[in-house]
Amino acid sequence: MSCMLLLSALQRLVFTPRQVYLVDFSCTRPPRRFRAPISGLLEHLSLIKVFDDASVAFMTKVITTAGMGDETYFPPSLHYIPPSPTHQDSITETHMALFPALEDLLAKTNLSPRDIDVLVVNCSGFCPSPSLSSILVHRFGMRDDVKTFSISGMGCGAGVISIDVAQSLLRVHRKSYAVVLSTEIMSTGWYSGRDRRKLLLNCYFRMGGSAVLLTNRREAKWCSKYRLVRLLRTQRAFDDKSYLSAIREEDSEGITGFSIERNLLTVVAETLRSNAVALGSSILPLREKLRYGAMKLCNKNAAPDFRTAIKHYCLPSSGRAVMKQIGKGLGAGEREMEPGLMTFHRFGNQSSASMWYQLAYMEAKGRVGRGERVWQLGMGTGPKCNSLVWECLRGVMPKEAEKGPWEDCIHRYPVGEGQEDL
């Protein structure tokens, strides 16, 4: 009996996957001088001669109805008329988006750059040489044996993919720290053509960046904010229609841009459905699984109620109308959709970093309590649908809630539809 108990304990110790903890995270708030108020942006677009009247009218309609406010940010290179971003402009934007986030994260966690064992950086459209991870290693003087990864071309879902890379390494390397940085560099993503399918990114995407600290150290459980419960990735790149629904390509004049086809929403719905069903099978309580199964057997149009397992939602920042459609499909109410809608209003779409601005909003409002679960949903090109589920380990202290990207404006939110910034 003693041998059996000893063997059982040893088996648990050796074969049980190590827990991954989210110690803390930080988001960049760019300087106010780089704000892009809607009225100024529309005037700016009308003065750029490469856009014809139809292109300006289209972007005006999208921008004024998408749900963004007057405090989103453009990088310096896009404040010129006309914008003519260079490679150096993209490097400068990288410094502005990622350096402050990592500096703040290290300050909050009392870590040295040399304590970092794994570094993962994701940016979909900008892939310089030396790589983004090398830029950060050089700037912060990290160790010569730090394991670095740069991820590109994955779109808004790259944040979850980066967490997956980091947690896979943390499952293997004991007592390690991993940092994940997310951004999208607008200087390389700006489209100066007239193909309407490629103009949407000019309307939605804005400057920003985030840094996240993960660890597998057992003692970190008592100081970490969250514990990773579930990570799930699905994609539909095997299907031609889905694969071509969002793709970077040249237009008829040879100008490179990112095309979004009319069938994208249908593709998104199909991809999200497969991810949500798989996620629900692993996190929903038995009672809800039985209810959903019974409804399907009766041929009723039903969706699982994720609120039985999830308290908070971070939705893809795809504009007010699309975000509400996604939220409604997941059974989320107005309060659950609020962080996503307000983040889009205040900061626009920062691609893979947006979900961390949404989590920062919840913390600034004091809404995330111990034991509650947060679902971060990232959707990217391919197409891909990726999910993260975190369990809150401790409430956010008042001094922590007072800081972050919402520090100077959280008291003004939420705002209603059509309401101007105060």
Short mmCIF file of C-alpha atoms in Angstrom, two decimals:
data_model
loop_
_atom_site.label_atom_id
_atom_site.label_comp_id
_atom_site.label_asym_id
_atom_site.label_seq_id
_atom_site.Cartn_x
_atom_site.Cartn_y
_atom_site.Cartn_z
CA MET A 1 0.00 0.00 0.00
CA SER A 2 2.83 2.40 0.85
CA CYS A 3 4.51 1.67 -2.48
CA MET A 4 1.26 2.27 -4.35
CA LEU A 5 0.70 5.60 -2.60
CA LEU A 6 4.29 6.63 -3.27
CA LEU A 7 3.98 5.65 -6.94
CA SER A 8 0.71 7.57 -7.27
CA ALA A 9 2.25 10.70 -5.72
CA LEU A 10 5.31 10.40 -7.97
CA GLN A 11 3.11 9.97 -11.03
CA ARG A 12 1.18 13.15 -10.20
CA LEU A 13 4.42 15.04 -9.67
CA VAL A 14 6.03 13.90 -12.91
CA PHE A 15 3.12 13.72 -15.35
CA THR A 16 0.76 16.49 -14.18
CA PRO A 17 1.29 19.53 -16.42
CA ARG A 18 2.75 22.53 -14.64
CA GLN A 19 0.31 25.34 -13.95
CA VAL A 20 0.85 28.52 -15.94
CA TYR A 21 0.20 31.78 -14.09
CA LEU A 22 -0.30 35.29 -15.43
CA VAL A 23 1.66 37.44 -13.00
CA ASP A 24 0.71 40.82 -14.49
CA PHE A 25 0.36 42.71 -17.77
CA SER A 26 0.78 46.24 -19.14
CA CYS A 27 -0.63 48.22 -22.06
CA THR A 28 0.91 51.20 -23.83
CA ARG A 29 -0.95 54.51 -23.81
CA PRO A 30 0.64 56.63 -26.58
CA PRO A 31 1.31 60.35 -26.02
CA ARG A 32 -1.70 62.64 -26.47
CA ARG A 33 0.01 64.51 -29.30
CA PHE A 34 -0.59 61.47 -31.52
CA ARG A 35 -4.38 61.46 -31.05
CA ALA A 36 -6.51 61.13 -34.19
CA PRO A 37 -9.86 62.88 -33.55
CA ILE A 38 -12.56 61.84 -36.01
CA SER A 39 -13.11 65.34 -37.44
CA GLY A 40 -9.37 65.83 -37.97
CA LEU A 41 -8.98 62.36 -39.47
CA LEU A 42 -11.79 62.91 -41.97
CA GLU A 43 -10.27 66.21 -43.06
CA HIS A 44 -6.90 64.49 -43.28
CA LEU A 45 -8.31 61.80 -45.59
CA SER A 46 -9.94 64.37 -47.86
CA LEU A 47 -6.59 66.12 -48.35
CA ILE A 48 -4.75 62.95 -49.40
CA LYS A 49 -4.89 63.10 -53.18
CA VAL A 50 -4.48 59.35 -53.75
CA PHE A 51 -8.03 58.80 -52.45
CA ASP A 52 -10.88 59.64 -54.81
CA ASP A 53 -14.24 61.01 -53.62
CA ALA A 54 -15.80 57.55 -53.46
CA SER A 55 -12.97 56.22 -51.26
CA VAL A 56 -13.20 59.19 -48.89
CA ALA A 57 -17.01 58.83 -48.66
CA PHE A 58 -16.67 55.11 -47.91
CA MET A 59 -14.07 55.61 -45.15
CA THR A 60 -16.09 58.50 -43.70
CA LYS A 61 -19.17 56.31 -43.40
CA VAL A 62 -17.21 53.46 -41.78
CA ILE A 63 -15.36 55.70 -39.29
CA THR A 64 -18.42 57.67 -38.19
CA THR A 65 -20.58 54.58 -37.61
CA ALA A 66 -18.02 52.10 -36.24
CA GLY A 67 -18.20 53.30 -32.63
CA MET A 68 -14.78 54.94 -32.19
CA GLY A 69 -14.19 58.11 -30.18
CA ASP A 70 -11.83 61.06 -30.56
CA GLU A 71 -8.92 59.74 -28.48
CA THR A 72 -7.51 56.91 -30.59
CA TYR A 73 -3.90 57.18 -31.78
CA PHE A 74 -2.03 57.20 -35.08
CA PRO A 75 1.77 56.78 -35.25
CA PRO A 76 3.82 59.88 -36.23
CA SER A 77 4.30 58.71 -39.83
CA LEU A 78 0.55 58.79 -40.54
CA HIS A 79 0.07 62.37 -39.33
CA TYR A 80 1.77 63.69 -42.46
CA ILE A 81 -0.11 64.65 -45.64
CA PRO A 82 0.27 62.45 -47.55
CA PRO A 83 1.48 59.61 -45.31
CA SER A 84 4.71 58.18 -46.67
CA PRO A 85 5.90 55.72 -44.02
CA THR A 86 9.40 54.31 -44.33
CA HIS A 87 11.07 51.29 -42.78
CA GLN A 88 12.61 53.54 -40.13
CA ASP A 89 9.14 54.91 -39.31
CA SER A 90 8.01 51.35 -38.62
CA ILE A 91 11.02 50.76 -36.37
CA THR A 92 10.24 53.98 -34.49
CA GLU A 93 6.61 52.93 -34.06
CA THR A 94 7.78 49.55 -32.74
CA HIS A 95 9.86 51.31 -30.09
CA MET A 96 6.90 53.52 -29.11
CA ALA A 97 4.44 50.62 -28.89
CA LEU A 98 6.52 47.95 -27.13
CA PHE A 99 9.25 49.62 -25.05
CA PRO A 100 6.87 51.47 -22.65
CA ALA A 101 4.73 48.34 -22.14
CA LEU A 102 7.70 46.15 -21.21
CA GLU A 103 9.28 48.85 -19.04
CA ASP A 104 6.04 49.24 -17.09
CA LEU A 105 5.63 45.47 -16.73
CA LEU A 106 9.14 45.02 -15.34
CA ALA A 107 8.61 47.91 -12.91
CA LYS A 108 5.30 46.46 -11.64
CA THR A 109 6.71 42.97 -11.13
CA ASN A 110 10.14 44.00 -9.80
CA LEU A 111 11.90 41.87 -12.39
CA SER A 112 15.11 42.51 -14.27
CA PRO A 113 15.25 41.95 -18.06
CA ARG A 114 17.86 39.27 -17.28
CA ASP A 115 15.23 37.30 -15.34
CA ILE A 116 13.31 36.62 -18.57
CA ASP A 117 13.75 33.08 -19.89
CA VAL A 118 11.32 33.17 -22.85
CA LEU A 119 10.43 36.14 -25.08
CA VAL A 120 7.62 35.93 -27.67
CA VAL A 121 6.74 38.94 -29.85
CA ASN A 122 3.89 39.04 -32.35
CA CYS A 123 3.12 41.56 -35.07
CA SER A 124 1.21 40.50 -38.15
CA GLY A 125 2.38 42.94 -40.83
CA PHE A 126 5.90 44.06 -39.88
CA CYS A 127 8.72 41.52 -39.96
CA PRO A 128 12.11 43.35 -39.87
CA SER A 129 15.62 41.94 -39.72
CA PRO A 130 16.97 41.82 -37.04
CA SER A 131 13.66 40.51 -35.72
CA LEU A 132 11.31 42.25 -33.29
CA SER A 133 12.46 39.93 -30.50
CA SER A 134 16.11 40.81 -31.25
CA ILE A 135 15.25 44.52 -31.06
CA LEU A 136 13.90 43.97 -27.53
CA VAL A 137 16.81 41.78 -26.42
CA HIS A 138 19.20 44.49 -27.59
CA ARG A 139 17.27 47.36 -26.00
CA PHE A 140 16.85 45.68 -22.60
CA GLY A 141 20.13 43.77 -22.40
CA MET A 142 18.62 40.32 -21.86
CA ARG A 143 20.63 37.13 -21.31
CA ASP A 144 22.45 35.38 -24.13
CA ASP A 145 20.41 32.18 -23.58
CA VAL A 146 16.93 33.76 -23.59
CA LYS A 147 14.63 31.80 -25.91
CA THR A 148 13.18 34.25 -28.44
CA PHE A 149 10.36 33.96 -30.99
CA SER A 150 8.88 36.45 -33.48
CA ILE A 151 5.43 35.64 -34.90
CA SER A 152 4.02 37.36 -37.99
CA GLY A 153 1.11 36.96 -40.42
CA MET A 154 -1.32 35.64 -37.78
CA GLY A 155 -3.58 38.70 -37.55
CA CYS A 156 -5.62 39.60 -34.49
CA GLY A 157 -5.44 36.04 -33.16
CA ALA A 158 -1.66 36.16 -32.73
CA GLY A 159 -1.88 37.11 -29.05
CA VAL A 160 -3.40 33.75 -28.10
CA ILE A 161 -0.94 31.92 -30.37
CA SER A 162 1.94 33.67 -28.60
CA ILE A 163 0.56 32.62 -25.21
CA ASP A 164 0.40 29.06 -26.58
CA VAL A 165 4.08 29.17 -27.60
CA ALA A 166 5.04 30.55 -24.18
CA GLN A 167 2.98 28.08 -22.17
CA SER A 168 4.34 25.14 -24.21
CA LEU A 169 7.86 26.15 -23.20
CA LEU A 170 6.81 26.71 -19.60
CA ARG A 171 5.45 23.16 -19.49
CA VAL A 172 9.00 21.94 -20.20
CA HIS A 173 11.38 24.41 -18.54
CA ARG A 174 10.96 24.60 -14.77
CA LYS A 175 10.95 27.82 -12.74
CA SER A 176 10.92 30.11 -15.76
CA TYR A 177 9.50 33.50 -16.71
CA ALA A 178 8.01 34.16 -20.15
CA VAL A 179 7.09 37.56 -21.59
CA VAL A 180 4.64 37.94 -24.49
CA LEU A 181 4.44 41.24 -26.39
CA SER A 182 1.71 42.08 -28.90
CA THR A 183 1.28 44.96 -31.33
CA GLU A 184 0.40 45.92 -34.90
CA ILE A 185 2.57 48.40 -36.76
CA MET A 186 0.32 50.77 -38.69
CA SER A 187 3.13 52.40 -40.64
CA THR A 188 3.43 49.26 -42.78
CA GLY A 189 -0.31 48.51 -42.81
CA TRP A 190 -1.53 51.83 -44.24
CA TYR A 191 -3.14 51.44 -47.67
CA SER A 192 -2.82 54.32 -50.16
CA GLY A 193 -5.01 52.98 -52.93
CA ARG A 194 -8.66 52.96 -54.06
CA ASP A 195 -9.69 49.32 -53.66
CA ARG A 196 -12.60 49.51 -51.22
CA ARG A 197 -11.89 46.00 -49.86
CA LYS A 198 -8.51 47.26 -48.58
CA LEU A 199 -9.64 50.54 -47.00
CA LEU A 200 -11.18 49.05 -43.85
CA LEU A 201 -7.85 48.67 -42.05
CA ASN A 202 -7.23 52.41 -42.44
CA CYS A 203 -10.52 52.98 -40.62
CA TYR A 204 -10.28 50.53 -37.71
CA PHE A 205 -6.67 49.98 -36.73
CA ARG A 206 -4.85 52.21 -34.28
CA MET A 207 -1.54 52.37 -32.43
CA GLY A 208 -0.97 50.34 -29.24
CA GLY A 209 0.88 47.45 -27.64
CA SER A 210 0.86 45.11 -24.65
CA ALA A 211 3.25 43.05 -22.52
CA VAL A 212 2.28 39.97 -20.44
CA LEU A 213 4.35 38.11 -17.84
CA LEU A 214 3.76 34.36 -17.44
CA THR A 215 5.48 31.88 -15.14
CA ASN A 216 5.32 28.28 -13.95
CA ARG A 217 6.88 28.97 -10.55
CA ARG A 218 4.69 27.49 -7.85
CA GLU A 219 5.38 30.29 -5.41
CA ALA A 220 4.04 32.77 -7.99
CA LYS A 221 0.52 31.48 -7.40
CA TRP A 222 0.18 33.77 -4.39
CA CYS A 223 1.11 36.96 -6.24
CA SER A 224 -0.21 36.24 -9.76
CA LYS A 225 -3.46 37.69 -11.03
CA TYR A 226 -4.70 34.74 -13.10
CA ARG A 227 -4.26 31.03 -13.77
CA LEU A 228 -4.51 29.59 -17.29
CA VAL A 229 -7.50 27.24 -17.39
CA ARG A 230 -7.89 26.50 -21.10
CA LEU A 231 -6.26 27.42 -24.40
CA LEU A 232 -7.92 26.33 -27.64
CA ARG A 233 -7.03 27.06 -31.27
CA THR A 234 -9.08 26.27 -34.38
CA GLN A 235 -8.71 27.30 -38.02
CA ARG A 236 -10.25 26.88 -41.48
CA ALA A 237 -7.28 27.49 -43.78
CA PHE A 238 -8.04 24.15 -45.46
CA ASP A 239 -11.14 25.70 -47.09
CA ASP A 240 -10.60 27.92 -50.17
CA LYS A 241 -13.52 30.25 -49.42
CA SER A 242 -12.35 30.82 -45.87
CA TYR A 243 -8.66 31.13 -46.77
CA LEU A 244 -9.33 33.89 -49.31
CA SER A 245 -11.82 35.85 -47.17
CA ALA A 246 -9.07 38.07 -45.69
CA ILE A 247 -5.73 38.22 -47.46
CA ARG A 248 -2.84 40.60 -48.08
CA GLU A 249 -2.31 41.25 -51.78
CA GLU A 250 -1.64 43.89 -54.43
CA ASP A 251 -4.41 45.85 -56.11
CA SER A 252 -4.68 46.53 -59.84
CA GLU A 253 -2.17 49.39 -59.51
CA GLY A 254 0.42 47.29 -57.66
CA ILE A 255 -0.27 48.83 -54.23
CA THR A 256 -0.19 46.29 -51.40
CA GLY A 257 -3.10 46.17 -48.98
CA PHE A 258 -5.18 43.82 -46.88
CA SER A 259 -8.40 42.73 -48.61
CA ILE A 260 -11.54 41.90 -46.64
CA GLU A 261 -14.15 40.08 -48.72
CA ARG A 262 -17.93 40.26 -48.35
CA ASN A 263 -18.19 36.68 -47.09
CA LEU A 264 -15.89 37.33 -44.12
CA LEU A 265 -18.71 37.53 -41.57
CA THR A 266 -20.03 34.13 -42.68
CA VAL A 267 -16.53 32.67 -42.40
CA VAL A 268 -16.09 34.24 -38.96
CA ALA A 269 -19.37 32.72 -37.77
CA GLU A 270 -18.36 29.24 -38.97
CA THR A 271 -14.89 29.48 -37.41
CA LEU A 272 -16.23 30.86 -34.12
CA ARG A 273 -18.90 28.18 -33.93
CA SER A 274 -16.40 25.32 -34.17
CA ASN A 275 -14.15 26.93 -31.55
CA ALA A 276 -17.02 27.68 -29.16
CA VAL A 277 -18.44 24.14 -29.36
CA ALA A 278 -15.03 22.61 -28.63
CA LEU A 279 -14.40 25.06 -25.79
CA GLY A 280 -17.83 24.51 -24.30
CA SER A 281 -17.31 20.74 -24.15
CA SER A 282 -14.35 21.28 -21.81
CA ILE A 283 -15.46 24.16 -19.56
CA LEU A 284 -19.27 24.14 -19.35
CA PRO A 285 -20.91 22.45 -16.35
CA LEU A 286 -22.67 19.14 -16.95
CA ARG A 287 -26.13 20.65 -16.49
CA GLU A 288 -25.58 23.14 -19.31
CA LYS A 289 -24.13 20.46 -21.59
CA LEU A 290 -27.24 18.34 -21.05
CA ARG A 291 -29.55 21.29 -21.70
CA TYR A 292 -27.76 22.20 -24.91
CA GLY A 293 -27.70 18.56 -26.07
CA ALA A 294 -31.43 18.20 -25.43
CA MET A 295 -32.19 21.36 -27.39
CA LYS A 296 -30.15 20.11 -30.35
CA LEU A 297 -31.94 16.75 -30.28
CA CYS A 298 -35.24 18.60 -30.47
CA ASN A 299 -33.93 20.45 -33.57
CA LYS A 300 -34.19 23.77 -31.81
CA ASN A 301 -31.89 26.64 -32.73
CA ALA A 302 -29.99 26.93 -29.46
CA ALA A 303 -26.55 28.05 -28.33
CA PRO A 304 -24.74 27.01 -25.17
CA ASP A 305 -24.99 29.53 -22.34
CA PHE A 306 -21.35 30.31 -21.61
CA ARG A 307 -22.34 32.53 -18.72
CA THR A 308 -22.70 29.36 -16.67
CA ALA A 309 -18.89 29.04 -16.80
CA ILE A 310 -17.61 32.47 -17.90
CA LYS A 311 -18.10 35.76 -16.08
CA HIS A 312 -16.17 38.18 -18.31
CA TYR A 313 -15.56 38.44 -22.07
CA CYS A 314 -12.83 40.03 -24.21
CA LEU A 315 -14.21 40.16 -27.77
CA PRO A 316 -12.46 40.82 -31.10
CA SER A 317 -12.29 44.60 -31.72
CA SER A 318 -14.06 44.57 -35.08
CA GLY A 319 -16.38 47.56 -34.80
CA ARG A 320 -19.57 48.04 -32.81
CA ALA A 321 -21.95 46.14 -35.12
CA VAL A 322 -19.75 43.07 -35.55
CA MET A 323 -18.82 42.95 -31.84
CA LYS A 324 -22.48 42.98 -30.88
CA GLN A 325 -23.21 40.17 -33.32
CA ILE A 326 -20.39 38.06 -31.87
CA GLY A 327 -21.44 38.84 -28.30
CA LYS A 328 -25.07 37.98 -29.01
CA GLY A 329 -24.01 34.68 -30.59
CA LEU A 330 -22.11 33.80 -27.42
CA GLY A 331 -25.04 34.72 -25.20
CA ALA A 332 -23.27 37.77 -23.76
CA GLY A 333 -25.34 40.67 -22.43
CA GLU A 334 -24.68 44.40 -22.58
CA ARG A 335 -22.51 44.32 -19.47
CA GLU A 336 -20.37 41.49 -20.87
CA MET A 337 -19.92 43.33 -24.18
CA GLU A 338 -19.14 46.66 -22.53
CA PRO A 339 -15.34 46.20 -22.12
CA GLY A 340 -14.92 45.40 -25.82
CA LEU A 341 -17.13 48.22 -27.04
CA MET A 342 -15.56 50.79 -24.74
CA THR A 343 -12.02 49.68 -25.62
CA PHE A 344 -12.83 50.11 -29.31
CA HIS A 345 -14.30 53.54 -28.56
CA ARG A 346 -11.26 54.72 -26.59
CA PHE A 347 -8.37 52.99 -28.39
CA GLY A 348 -9.68 51.53 -31.67
CA ASN A 349 -8.39 48.15 -32.82
CA GLN A 350 -4.82 47.30 -31.73
CA SER A 351 -5.05 43.84 -33.29
CA SER A 352 -3.70 41.13 -30.95
CA ALA A 353 -3.15 43.63 -28.11
CA SER A 354 -6.80 44.68 -27.88
CA MET A 355 -7.84 41.88 -25.52
CA TRP A 356 -5.41 43.15 -22.89
CA TYR A 357 -6.85 46.69 -23.06
CA GLN A 358 -10.25 45.10 -22.48
CA LEU A 359 -9.01 43.16 -19.46
CA ALA A 360 -7.44 46.38 -18.16
CA TYR A 361 -10.87 48.04 -18.47
CA MET A 362 -12.48 45.33 -16.32
CA GLU A 363 -9.76 45.70 -13.71
CA ALA A 364 -10.03 49.50 -13.70
CA LYS A 365 -13.77 49.10 -13.05
CA GLY A 366 -13.04 46.63 -10.24
CA ARG A 367 -15.19 43.92 -11.83
CA VAL A 368 -12.93 40.86 -11.82
CA GLY A 369 -13.16 38.96 -8.54
CA ARG A 370 -11.34 35.95 -7.18
CA GLY A 371 -12.49 32.67 -8.72
CA GLU A 372 -14.19 34.33 -11.71
CA ARG A 373 -13.27 33.31 -15.24
CA VAL A 374 -12.33 35.53 -18.18
CA TRP A 375 -12.66 34.43 -21.81
CA GLN A 376 -10.29 36.17 -24.25
CA LEU A 377 -11.27 35.56 -27.86
CA GLY A 378 -8.89 36.30 -30.74
CA MET A 379 -9.75 35.92 -34.43
CA GLY A 380 -7.14 36.28 -37.15
CA THR A 381 -6.30 35.62 -40.76
CA GLY A 382 -6.18 32.09 -42.04
CA PRO A 383 -8.87 32.27 -40.71
CA LYS A 384 -8.27 31.33 -37.07
CA CYS A 385 -10.30 31.47 -33.89
CA ASN A 386 -8.34 31.21 -30.64
CA SER A 387 -9.56 31.18 -27.06
CA LEU A 388 -7.95 31.77 -23.68
CA VAL A 389 -9.78 31.12 -20.41
CA TRP A 390 -8.25 32.54 -17.21
CA GLU A 391 -9.28 32.11 -13.59
CA CYS A 392 -8.77 35.12 -11.35
CA LEU A 393 -6.58 34.27 -8.35
CA ARG A 394 -6.84 37.57 -6.51
CA GLY A 395 -8.74 40.80 -6.73
CA VAL A 396 -7.01 43.84 -8.17
CA MET A 397 -5.74 46.22 -5.50
CA PRO A 398 -7.11 49.81 -5.62
CA LYS A 399 -3.66 51.25 -6.38
CA GLU A 400 -3.28 48.81 -9.29
CA ALA A 401 -6.72 49.72 -10.67
CA GLU A 402 -5.82 53.41 -10.65
CA LYS A 403 -2.96 52.84 -13.09
CA GLY A 404 -2.80 51.51 -16.63
CA PRO A 405 -4.10 52.68 -20.01
CA TRP A 406 -7.46 53.78 -18.53
CA GLU A 407 -5.90 55.86 -15.75
CA ASP A 408 -7.03 59.27 -17.01
CA CYS A 409 -10.43 58.38 -18.45
CA ILE A 410 -12.07 55.38 -16.75
CA HIS A 411 -14.42 57.70 -14.84
CA ARG A 412 -15.98 58.73 -18.19
CA TYR A 413 -16.91 55.21 -19.22
CA PRO A 414 -19.14 53.60 -20.30
CA VAL A 415 -20.45 56.02 -22.91
CA GLY A 416 -23.64 55.49 -24.90
CA GLU A 417 -23.95 55.07 -28.64
CA GLY A 418 -23.42 58.36 -30.41
CA GLN A 419 -22.25 60.05 -27.20
CA GLU A 420 -19.32 62.39 -27.66
CA ASP A 421 -16.16 62.27 -25.56
CA LEU A 422 -16.36 64.49 -22.49
#
